Every structure is written in structure tokens, then in C-alpha cells.
Short mmCIF file of C-alpha atoms and ligand atoms in Angstrom, two decimals:
data_model
loop_
_atom_site.label_atom_id
_atom_site.label_comp_id
_atom_site.label_asym_id
_atom_site.label_seq_id
_atom_site.Cartn_x
_atom_site.Cartn_y
_atom_site.Cartn_z
CA MET A 91 -35.77 -65.56 -15.90
CA CYS A 92 -32.21 -66.50 -15.17
CA GLY A 93 -30.24 -68.13 -17.94
CA CYS A 94 -29.09 -71.24 -16.15
CA LEU A 95 -30.43 -74.53 -14.82
CA GLY A 96 -29.70 -75.45 -11.25
CA GLU A 97 -29.94 -79.17 -11.80
CA LEU A 98 -27.25 -79.07 -14.43
CA PHE A 99 -24.82 -77.36 -12.12
CA ARG A 100 -25.65 -79.56 -9.19
CA HIS A 101 -24.74 -82.57 -11.27
CA ALA A 102 -21.96 -80.99 -13.31
CA SER A 103 -19.38 -83.41 -11.98
CA SER A 104 -18.13 -84.49 -15.37
CA ARG A 105 -16.80 -82.59 -18.31
CA ARG A 106 -19.68 -83.83 -20.46
CA SER A 107 -22.39 -82.53 -18.18
CA ALA A 108 -20.56 -79.22 -17.70
CA LEU A 109 -20.39 -78.67 -21.42
CA ALA A 110 -24.07 -79.52 -21.66
CA ALA A 111 -24.59 -76.64 -19.28
CA ALA A 112 -22.55 -74.33 -21.48
CA ALA A 113 -25.56 -73.36 -23.58
CA VAL A 114 -27.25 -71.74 -20.59
CA GLY A 115 -24.42 -71.07 -18.16
CA ILE A 116 -20.94 -72.38 -17.70
CA SER A 117 -19.17 -74.18 -14.93
CA LEU A 118 -15.43 -74.34 -15.35
CA THR A 119 -14.76 -76.72 -12.51
CA GLN A 120 -15.68 -80.34 -12.94
CA ALA A 121 -14.80 -82.71 -10.16
CA ALA A 122 -15.86 -81.64 -6.69
CA TYR A 123 -12.52 -82.63 -5.24
CA ALA A 124 -10.28 -81.68 -8.18
CA ALA A 125 -6.94 -80.06 -7.49
CA VAL A 126 -6.50 -76.40 -8.36
CA THR A 127 -4.25 -77.34 -11.25
CA GLU A 128 -7.03 -79.50 -12.61
CA ALA A 129 -9.45 -76.55 -12.48
CA GLU A 130 -6.91 -74.43 -14.34
CA ARG A 131 -6.63 -77.04 -17.06
CA GLU A 132 -10.38 -77.20 -17.39
CA ALA A 133 -10.57 -73.40 -17.51
CA GLY A 134 -8.25 -73.43 -20.48
CA GLU A 135 -10.23 -76.10 -22.27
CA THR A 136 -13.56 -74.27 -21.91
CA ARG A 137 -12.19 -70.81 -22.64
CA GLU A 138 -13.38 -70.71 -26.22
CA ALA A 139 -16.88 -71.84 -25.25
CA LEU A 140 -17.05 -69.18 -22.55
CA ALA A 141 -15.85 -66.40 -24.81
CA ALA A 142 -18.39 -67.38 -27.47
CA ALA A 143 -21.22 -67.44 -24.96
CA ALA A 144 -20.15 -64.15 -23.38
CA GLN A 145 -20.48 -62.40 -26.73
CA GLY A 146 -24.17 -63.19 -26.74
CA ALA A 147 -24.98 -61.65 -23.37
CA ARG A 148 -23.94 -58.43 -21.77
CA THR A 149 -24.48 -59.13 -18.07
CA TRP A 150 -23.05 -62.17 -16.31
CA LEU A 151 -22.59 -63.33 -12.78
CA LEU A 152 -19.23 -64.91 -12.12
CA PHE A 153 -18.65 -66.92 -8.98
CA GLY A 154 -14.98 -67.05 -8.06
CA GLY A 155 -14.64 -68.66 -4.64
CA THR A 156 -17.79 -69.96 -2.95
CA ALA A 157 -16.76 -71.19 0.53
CA GLY A 158 -17.55 -69.30 3.71
CA GLY A 159 -15.77 -69.22 7.03
CA PRO A 160 -12.21 -68.41 8.13
CA SER A 161 -10.94 -71.90 7.49
CA PHE A 162 -9.01 -74.01 4.98
CA TRP A 163 -11.80 -76.52 4.51
CA PRO A 164 -10.71 -80.12 3.84
CA ASN A 165 -12.06 -82.30 1.03
CA THR A 166 -13.07 -79.48 -1.31
CA ASP A 167 -11.51 -77.26 -3.96
CA ARG A 168 -13.84 -74.36 -3.17
CA MET A 169 -11.93 -71.15 -2.50
CA GLY A 170 -13.08 -68.32 -0.22
CA VAL A 171 -16.08 -66.27 -1.27
CA SER A 172 -15.55 -63.74 -4.05
CA SER A 173 -17.92 -62.97 -6.92
CA ALA A 174 -18.22 -60.57 -9.83
CA VAL A 175 -20.91 -58.88 -11.87
CA VAL A 176 -19.72 -58.54 -15.47
CA VAL A 177 -21.43 -56.01 -17.75
CA GLY A 178 -19.83 -56.01 -21.17
CA ASP A 179 -16.17 -55.18 -20.66
CA ALA A 180 -16.72 -53.82 -17.14
CA ALA A 181 -16.61 -55.92 -13.98
CA TYR A 182 -17.48 -55.35 -10.34
CA ILE A 183 -16.17 -57.61 -7.58
CA VAL A 184 -17.96 -58.47 -4.34
CA ASP A 185 -15.68 -59.58 -1.48
CA ALA A 186 -12.20 -61.08 -1.42
CA GLY A 187 -12.16 -64.47 0.33
CA SER A 188 -9.09 -66.69 0.48
CA GLY A 189 -8.11 -67.62 -3.07
CA GLY A 190 -11.30 -66.03 -4.35
CA ILE A 191 -9.56 -63.21 -6.23
CA ARG A 192 -7.46 -65.77 -8.07
CA ARG A 193 -10.66 -67.53 -9.08
CA VAL A 194 -12.28 -64.25 -10.23
CA ALA A 195 -9.18 -63.46 -12.29
CA GLN A 196 -9.31 -66.93 -13.83
CA GLY A 197 -12.97 -66.47 -14.70
CA LEU A 198 -12.60 -62.95 -16.10
CA GLU A 199 -9.66 -64.01 -18.21
CA ALA A 200 -11.63 -66.96 -19.54
CA MET A 201 -14.66 -64.75 -20.31
CA SER A 202 -12.61 -62.10 -22.05
CA THR A 203 -13.34 -61.84 -25.75
CA GLY A 204 -10.25 -59.74 -26.35
CA PRO A 205 -6.70 -60.84 -27.08
CA LYS A 206 -5.48 -63.57 -24.75
CA LEU A 207 -2.45 -62.36 -22.85
CA GLY A 208 -2.11 -65.19 -20.41
CA ASN A 209 -3.44 -64.02 -17.07
CA THR A 210 -1.72 -60.66 -17.23
CA GLN A 211 -4.74 -58.46 -18.03
CA ALA A 212 -7.56 -60.33 -16.33
CA LEU A 213 -8.48 -57.47 -13.97
CA ARG A 214 -8.26 -54.73 -16.58
CA GLY A 215 -12.00 -54.20 -16.74
CA VAL A 216 -12.65 -54.23 -12.98
CA ARG A 217 -14.03 -50.81 -12.15
CA ALA A 218 -15.15 -51.20 -8.57
CA MET A 219 -15.20 -53.58 -5.64
CA PHE A 220 -17.63 -53.89 -2.76
CA LEU A 221 -16.84 -55.43 0.63
CA THR A 222 -19.86 -56.71 2.51
CA HIS A 223 -18.22 -56.66 5.95
CA MET A 224 -14.86 -56.83 7.65
CA HIS A 225 -14.67 -60.53 8.52
CA SER A 226 -11.43 -62.02 7.27
CA ASP A 227 -13.08 -64.66 5.09
CA HIS A 228 -14.37 -61.74 2.96
CA THR A 229 -11.25 -59.57 2.97
CA VAL A 230 -8.13 -61.71 3.32
CA ASP A 231 -7.38 -61.68 -0.42
CA LEU A 232 -7.21 -57.87 -0.57
CA PRO A 233 -3.39 -57.91 -0.58
CA ALA A 234 -3.46 -60.34 -3.50
CA LEU A 235 -5.80 -58.03 -5.42
CA LEU A 236 -3.80 -54.89 -4.68
CA LEU A 237 -0.31 -56.28 -5.24
CA PHE A 238 -0.79 -58.89 -7.95
CA GLY A 239 -3.09 -56.32 -9.57
CA TYR A 240 0.05 -54.43 -10.62
CA TYR A 241 0.71 -57.27 -13.05
CA THR A 242 -2.86 -58.41 -13.74
CA GLY A 243 -4.46 -55.38 -15.33
CA LEU A 244 -4.98 -52.82 -12.56
CA ASP A 245 -2.02 -50.64 -13.58
CA ARG A 246 -4.00 -48.95 -16.37
CA PRO A 247 -3.60 -45.18 -16.64
CA GLU A 248 -6.23 -44.96 -19.35
CA ARG A 249 -9.02 -46.48 -17.21
CA GLY A 250 -8.38 -44.94 -13.82
CA ALA A 251 -8.10 -46.40 -10.34
CA LEU A 252 -10.10 -49.31 -8.96
CA GLN A 253 -12.70 -47.94 -6.55
CA ILE A 254 -13.19 -50.01 -3.38
CA TYR A 255 -16.24 -49.47 -1.19
CA GLY A 256 -16.87 -51.06 2.18
CA PRO A 257 -17.70 -50.53 5.85
CA GLY A 258 -16.33 -47.56 7.71
CA PRO A 259 -14.81 -47.91 11.19
CA ARG A 260 -17.13 -49.77 13.56
CA GLY A 261 -16.59 -47.06 16.10
CA GLU A 262 -17.34 -49.07 19.21
CA MET A 263 -15.99 -52.44 20.29
CA ALA A 264 -18.24 -55.46 19.87
CA PRO A 265 -19.81 -56.75 23.08
CA ILE A 266 -18.01 -59.64 24.80
CA PHE A 267 -19.90 -62.86 24.22
CA THR A 268 -21.33 -64.05 27.52
CA PRO A 269 -23.48 -67.18 27.90
CA PRO A 270 -26.79 -66.66 29.68
CA GLY A 271 -26.42 -66.60 33.44
CA GLN A 272 -22.71 -65.87 33.39
CA VAL A 273 -20.90 -62.68 34.27
CA ALA A 274 -19.08 -60.93 31.44
CA LYS A 275 -15.33 -61.17 31.71
CA ASP A 276 -12.98 -58.51 30.45
CA VAL A 277 -11.08 -59.01 27.20
CA ALA A 278 -8.18 -56.72 26.43
CA ALA A 279 -8.39 -55.04 23.03
CA PHE A 280 -5.97 -55.96 20.27
CA SER A 281 -4.46 -52.86 18.67
CA PRO A 282 -6.10 -50.67 21.32
CA GLY A 283 -5.12 -47.45 19.57
CA ASN A 284 -7.16 -48.43 16.50
CA PRO A 285 -9.26 -51.52 17.33
CA THR A 286 -11.99 -51.25 14.64
CA PRO A 287 -10.56 -49.82 11.38
CA GLY A 288 -12.78 -49.60 8.33
CA THR A 289 -12.14 -50.14 4.63
CA ARG A 290 -10.10 -47.04 3.84
CA GLU A 291 -7.75 -47.55 6.79
CA MET A 292 -7.45 -51.27 6.08
CA ILE A 293 -6.29 -50.58 2.53
CA GLU A 294 -3.83 -47.92 3.73
CA LEU A 295 -2.41 -50.24 6.40
CA LEU A 296 -2.12 -53.18 4.01
CA LEU A 297 -0.27 -51.11 1.42
CA ALA A 298 2.04 -49.72 4.11
CA ALA A 299 2.81 -53.25 5.28
CA TYR A 300 3.91 -54.10 1.73
CA ALA A 301 6.00 -50.95 1.24
CA THR A 302 9.18 -52.96 0.64
CA ASP A 303 7.56 -54.79 -2.26
CA ILE A 304 5.82 -51.71 -3.66
CA ASN A 305 8.94 -49.56 -3.57
CA ASP A 306 10.84 -52.35 -5.31
CA ARG A 307 8.22 -52.55 -8.05
CA MET A 308 8.18 -48.77 -8.48
CA ARG A 309 11.97 -48.43 -8.62
CA ASP A 310 12.82 -51.62 -10.49
CA ASN A 311 9.78 -52.11 -12.74
CA GLY A 312 8.65 -48.51 -13.28
CA LYS A 313 5.31 -49.14 -11.61
CA ARG A 314 3.12 -46.24 -10.46
CA PRO A 315 2.40 -45.52 -6.78
CA PRO A 316 -0.50 -47.58 -5.38
CA GLU A 317 -2.84 -44.61 -4.99
CA LYS A 318 -2.90 -44.48 -8.80
CA LEU A 319 -4.24 -48.05 -8.86
CA VAL A 320 -6.77 -48.03 -6.06
CA GLN A 321 -8.96 -45.61 -4.13
CA ALA A 322 -10.84 -46.82 -1.05
CA HIS A 323 -14.07 -45.39 0.33
CA ASP A 324 -15.84 -45.89 3.64
CA ILE A 325 -19.57 -46.18 3.00
CA VAL A 326 -21.43 -43.52 4.94
CA LEU A 327 -24.64 -44.82 6.44
CA PRO A 328 -27.68 -42.66 5.85
CA LYS A 329 -29.66 -41.46 8.82
CA VAL A 330 -31.92 -44.35 9.83
CA ASP A 331 -34.87 -43.91 12.18
CA GLY A 332 -34.46 -46.25 15.13
CA PHE A 333 -30.72 -46.71 14.74
CA LEU A 334 -29.00 -46.20 18.08
CA SER A 335 -25.59 -47.90 17.91
CA PRO A 336 -23.82 -50.90 16.30
CA ASN A 337 -24.27 -52.97 19.47
CA THR A 338 -27.91 -52.21 20.23
CA THR A 339 -29.45 -51.90 16.73
CA PRO A 340 -27.10 -53.58 14.20
CA SER A 341 -29.78 -54.09 11.53
CA PRO A 342 -32.56 -51.52 11.92
CA VAL A 343 -35.47 -51.53 9.52
CA MET A 344 -34.40 -49.27 6.67
CA GLU A 345 -34.65 -48.54 2.97
CA PRO A 346 -31.85 -49.30 0.48
CA PHE A 347 -29.49 -46.44 -0.25
CA GLY A 348 -27.23 -45.66 -3.20
CA VAL A 349 -23.51 -46.46 -3.03
CA TYR A 350 -22.16 -46.29 -6.58
CA GLU A 351 -23.30 -45.58 -10.12
CA ASP A 352 -21.75 -45.47 -13.56
CA ASP A 353 -22.96 -46.05 -17.10
CA ARG A 354 -23.26 -49.84 -16.54
CA VAL A 355 -24.57 -50.37 -13.01
CA ARG A 356 -26.35 -48.74 -10.13
CA VAL A 357 -25.33 -50.24 -6.78
CA SER A 358 -27.38 -49.86 -3.63
CA ALA A 359 -26.92 -51.30 -0.14
CA ILE A 360 -28.76 -52.17 3.04
CA LEU A 361 -27.78 -53.50 6.46
CA GLY A 362 -28.06 -57.26 7.05
CA GLN A 363 -28.19 -59.10 10.38
CA HIS A 364 -24.68 -60.39 11.14
CA ALA A 365 -24.24 -59.13 14.68
CA PRO A 366 -21.95 -58.55 16.39
CA ILE A 367 -20.13 -57.58 13.19
CA PHE A 368 -21.23 -54.13 12.05
CA PRO A 369 -21.94 -52.92 9.49
CA ALA A 370 -22.79 -55.99 7.36
CA PHE A 371 -23.94 -54.85 3.94
CA ALA A 372 -25.99 -56.55 1.25
CA TYR A 373 -25.63 -55.09 -2.24
CA ARG A 374 -27.98 -54.80 -5.17
CA PHE A 375 -26.74 -54.30 -8.73
CA ASP A 376 -29.23 -52.90 -11.24
CA THR A 377 -28.20 -53.09 -14.88
CA ASP A 378 -29.99 -52.60 -18.20
CA GLU A 379 -30.38 -56.40 -18.29
CA GLY A 380 -31.76 -56.99 -14.83
CA SER A 381 -30.90 -57.02 -11.15
CA VAL A 382 -28.94 -59.19 -8.74
CA VAL A 383 -28.62 -59.00 -4.96
CA PHE A 384 -25.75 -60.35 -2.85
CA SER A 385 -26.88 -60.95 0.72
CA GLY A 386 -23.43 -60.85 2.31
CA ASP A 387 -23.37 -62.65 5.65
CA THR A 388 -26.71 -62.41 7.38
CA GLY A 389 -29.30 -64.23 9.38
CA PRO A 390 -32.85 -64.14 8.03
CA CYS A 391 -33.51 -60.44 7.64
CA ASP A 392 -36.42 -58.36 6.33
CA ASN A 393 -33.95 -55.79 5.02
CA ILE A 394 -32.61 -58.39 2.56
CA VAL A 395 -36.15 -59.15 1.40
CA ARG A 396 -36.71 -55.43 0.88
CA LEU A 397 -33.47 -54.97 -1.07
CA ALA A 398 -34.14 -58.02 -3.25
CA ALA A 399 -37.77 -57.20 -4.02
CA GLY A 400 -38.35 -57.73 -7.72
CA ALA A 401 -34.73 -58.65 -8.49
CA ASP A 402 -33.98 -61.40 -11.00
CA VAL A 403 -31.40 -63.21 -8.88
CA LEU A 404 -30.75 -63.40 -5.15
CA VAL A 405 -27.31 -64.71 -4.21
CA HIS A 406 -27.66 -65.71 -0.57
CA GLU A 407 -25.31 -67.13 2.03
CA VAL A 408 -26.27 -70.41 3.68
CA ILE A 409 -25.26 -72.57 6.61
CA VAL A 410 -25.96 -76.30 6.97
CA THR A 411 -27.80 -76.84 10.22
CA SER A 412 -26.68 -80.47 10.51
CA TYR A 413 -23.06 -79.29 10.30
CA VAL A 414 -23.64 -76.99 13.26
CA ASP A 415 -25.21 -79.91 15.12
CA ARG A 416 -22.17 -82.06 14.29
CA ALA A 417 -19.77 -79.32 15.36
CA PHE A 418 -21.64 -78.81 18.63
CA PRO A 419 -23.12 -82.22 19.53
CA PRO A 420 -25.47 -82.85 22.47
CA GLY A 421 -23.83 -82.53 25.84
CA ARG A 422 -23.10 -78.89 25.18
CA ASP A 423 -22.11 -76.65 28.03
CA LEU A 424 -23.18 -73.05 28.36
CA VAL A 425 -20.36 -71.82 26.16
CA THR A 426 -20.82 -74.25 23.26
CA ASP A 427 -24.59 -73.91 23.48
CA GLY A 428 -24.25 -70.16 23.19
CA LEU A 429 -21.80 -70.45 20.31
CA ARG A 430 -24.17 -72.73 18.44
CA ALA A 431 -27.06 -70.30 18.88
CA HIS A 432 -24.83 -67.42 17.82
CA LEU A 433 -23.72 -69.25 14.66
CA LEU A 434 -27.29 -69.94 13.69
CA SER A 435 -28.58 -66.42 14.41
CA ALA A 436 -25.93 -64.60 12.36
CA HIS A 437 -26.29 -66.89 9.32
CA THR A 438 -29.20 -68.32 7.33
CA SER A 439 -29.88 -72.04 7.39
CA VAL A 440 -30.75 -74.18 4.36
CA GLU A 441 -34.21 -74.56 5.84
CA GLN A 442 -34.73 -70.77 6.04
CA VAL A 443 -33.23 -69.39 2.84
CA GLY A 444 -35.96 -70.55 0.45
CA GLU A 445 -38.61 -68.56 2.29
CA ILE A 446 -36.45 -65.42 2.08
CA ALA A 447 -36.19 -65.80 -1.70
CA GLU A 448 -39.92 -66.50 -2.01
CA ARG A 449 -40.82 -63.39 -0.04
CA ALA A 450 -38.50 -61.30 -2.20
CA GLY A 451 -40.18 -62.68 -5.32
CA VAL A 452 -36.94 -63.39 -7.20
CA ASP A 453 -36.83 -65.78 -10.15
CA THR A 454 -33.60 -67.47 -9.10
CA LEU A 455 -31.94 -68.20 -5.78
CA VAL A 456 -28.20 -68.90 -5.93
CA LEU A 457 -26.72 -70.43 -2.82
CA ASN A 458 -23.22 -69.19 -2.02
CA HIS A 459 -20.81 -68.79 0.92
CA PHE A 460 -21.23 -72.35 2.10
CA VAL A 461 -20.63 -73.25 5.73
CA PRO A 462 -19.15 -75.76 5.88
CA GLY A 463 -17.12 -75.07 2.76
CA ASN A 464 -17.32 -78.75 1.85
CA ALA A 465 -21.12 -78.93 2.11
CA THR A 466 -22.63 -81.53 -0.22
CA ALA A 467 -25.50 -81.06 -2.66
CA ASP A 468 -27.68 -83.31 -0.51
CA GLU A 469 -27.10 -81.04 2.47
CA LEU A 470 -28.00 -77.94 0.42
CA LEU A 471 -31.02 -79.08 -1.58
CA PRO A 472 -33.48 -78.43 1.30
CA ALA A 473 -33.03 -74.76 0.33
CA GLN A 474 -35.69 -75.37 -2.30
CA ARG A 475 -38.22 -75.72 0.51
CA GLY A 476 -40.65 -72.79 0.45
CA PHE A 477 -39.24 -71.38 -2.80
CA SER A 478 -41.12 -71.76 -6.07
CA GLY A 479 -38.35 -70.39 -8.29
CA LYS A 480 -35.14 -71.85 -9.65
CA LEU A 481 -32.44 -72.98 -7.24
CA VAL A 482 -28.75 -72.92 -8.18
CA ILE A 483 -25.88 -74.16 -6.04
CA ALA A 484 -22.88 -72.01 -6.93
CA GLU A 485 -19.55 -73.58 -7.79
CA ASP A 486 -16.15 -71.98 -8.08
CA LEU A 487 -15.84 -70.55 -11.61
CA LEU A 488 -19.53 -70.82 -12.38
CA ALA A 489 -20.57 -68.13 -14.86
CA MET A 490 -24.25 -67.53 -15.53
CA LYS A 491 -26.23 -65.02 -17.51
CA LEU A 492 -28.20 -62.63 -15.36
CA ARG A 493 -31.29 -63.58 -17.35
ZN1 ZN B 1193 -19.07 -62.90 8.34
#
């Protein structure tokens, strides 16, 4: 069983109801449309309650940002998707959406039971990070993590470098989207010498782009070179029967494979269905206190069901079908019709996600990575359809016990 109640979070729009939730899980944000500064104030006020609760459980899920899509969504204070699994004093981050790393740092600092040093040591316990795929709404906060990390706990000789795992180079260019019945047109490649870099190259290129800042910090503040703070790894796909290429078989039927292991967690991965992006990973964290799966971006996919089988919690992306209908109203031409179909095939609708969770047999389904980012509870509640377990709608700065 998961240690939180979905209804409480769905209605946690006042400080009173949020504190009522504190006994089973804690939401730091209150008003759906509060300003960031308001969320910070609330984080400070609930810090003691969070720290007290964290002492009683070893494994927590922390939702930093919860919005999906490469957009600054209006009428919401949700930041871009970024989450963390917290096991005692160790933490593991999944993805780095816009503003999401700031949210994770806020949450980790609030959950810390150690000395409060402002926000300066919030990332001290972060051992590893896992990128699901290379879309910008999952990676754009990497510079913030790497560079602000110098002053937020990642410059820690005694604990070693942060280990970042993610997709390797795609290797072949994605196909050019072509509506049915039309002839494909040519599209010139951007950065033709290196059009599909993976995680390791992305980190190297980002750090190189910030060399002026880094050299200043090293020479003026005595900071260590960045390779002492972070080490990036391209995940090597195992041999999969039936896999031909990223464009023809982006999500072949496969078994989960190991990515990372230490004394707190064992992390495994599988390919989701987010074509034409490739690879798109889902991750499973197994701890002594249970298991959680992050779907990453994916359409309905048997691989996700396989990875999540028997897990306690499935954190799954979701898209609101009525939003897609609003964005692409009737009267569509071939292009907009194709775009609409593409959007729906590479993501999972609120009407589909419950069945995925039911088939996986998880106790709790947490909806996350909302498209649109300002989706309302009423638009998301149909996710309960077909699912007999507990439904939770994630909020920025929601912390919940794994079970
Ligand atoms: Zn994506």
C-alpha cells in the first residue's frame, strides 16, 4: 500500500487540507495558481512537519516539477517534470524539466533532517540521476543542476561525483513527419556534424558552453573541475530480439535490464513507446521498502506493464484528450490531423492510463507529466477508469511515502 490518499491531494488547495494530508504524505504547494514565492513561503512553514515525517520512513517519492511539454504553460505554477526517489539520506533524480530541479532542491532541503543551511546543501545526498529521453522538457534544467550544483551540495569530495545515466546517441535521424498521401519533403539537419548526441556528449557540450563561468568559479572561488562533480553515462541497450533500428522498431518487446545499483536502490529500465524519439526509457527503482516505476514519456505500451509488474507505485505520464481536441479542432487539414494522431500515439490519454496500471497490478497510480501543464483535476479524474487501486494526481513539491 502507498502511504498517501489521492483525494486529499486532489483537494489540497488550502493550507488546512494540506496539513491534514501531512500524516500520510505532504504537499508543500497550496493554491493551484500560487506564485513561486508563495510556494517557497509554504515550503518554509511546513519544513518541520516534513522533517518529522521523513524520520519515520526511509523511502519517499518527491515530485519536483510535474508539467509536461516544451512550453511555459499559463495559469499554473507547475514547473517542468522532475522527480526524486529518496532513500534515507540518499536521493536519485529522474529528469530535469524547466524549473524542476529547483523544485527538487526545495523538496530535498525541506525533507532534510540534518542542519538547515539555507538551500546550500540540498543536493548533497543526490547520488545518481536518470534521464528518460532527450526531449528538452526533460533535460533543459541540466545546466541549472550542473552549475548551481557547485553551490547546492554537489561539490562534495567525500561523497564522490553525481552519476548521470541516459540515452546514448540516437545514431540515425528521425523520419520526417509526412501526412498520409503526401510526399516526404527534405529537411536539412541542424548541427549536421553531430545531429543526435546522447547524454554523455550533451553534458560535455553543456559544460563547455559554460566554460567562462566554470573557469571563474575555479579560479575565484577555489571550486573543483566539473568532472569531479559529475560523470555521465550513455545507457547501452542490451541485445533485443526483433530490434532492427530506432526508426523501424522503437519499442520492441523486451525484458527489463539493469542500469544502476548501490546499497539503497536497484534501477532497471525498459523501452517505452515515444516514437520518433529514441530511446525513451522507463525506470524501475527497487528498494528495501518497495518499488516504484516512472513511465517516462510513452504511449500505452506493454513494456511499461512488464516493468511495473508487482510494483507498489506506477508514476505515469498522461495527456488530456479534450485538450488535444481543443488544440486541433474539427476542420483539420492533413497536417493538423496527422499532428493530432501523432500526439495521441506517443502519449497516454487519461482514458487509457488506468488500464495500464490495472494490468501492471500496482497499488497506486500517480499521474505526472501533465499535458497540458495546466490540466484541471476534473480533466484528470477519468484516469481512475479501469483501475481498482489508489489514484494520486501529483503536485509540485508533493512528497509521499513509497508505502
Ligand atoms: Zn517527450
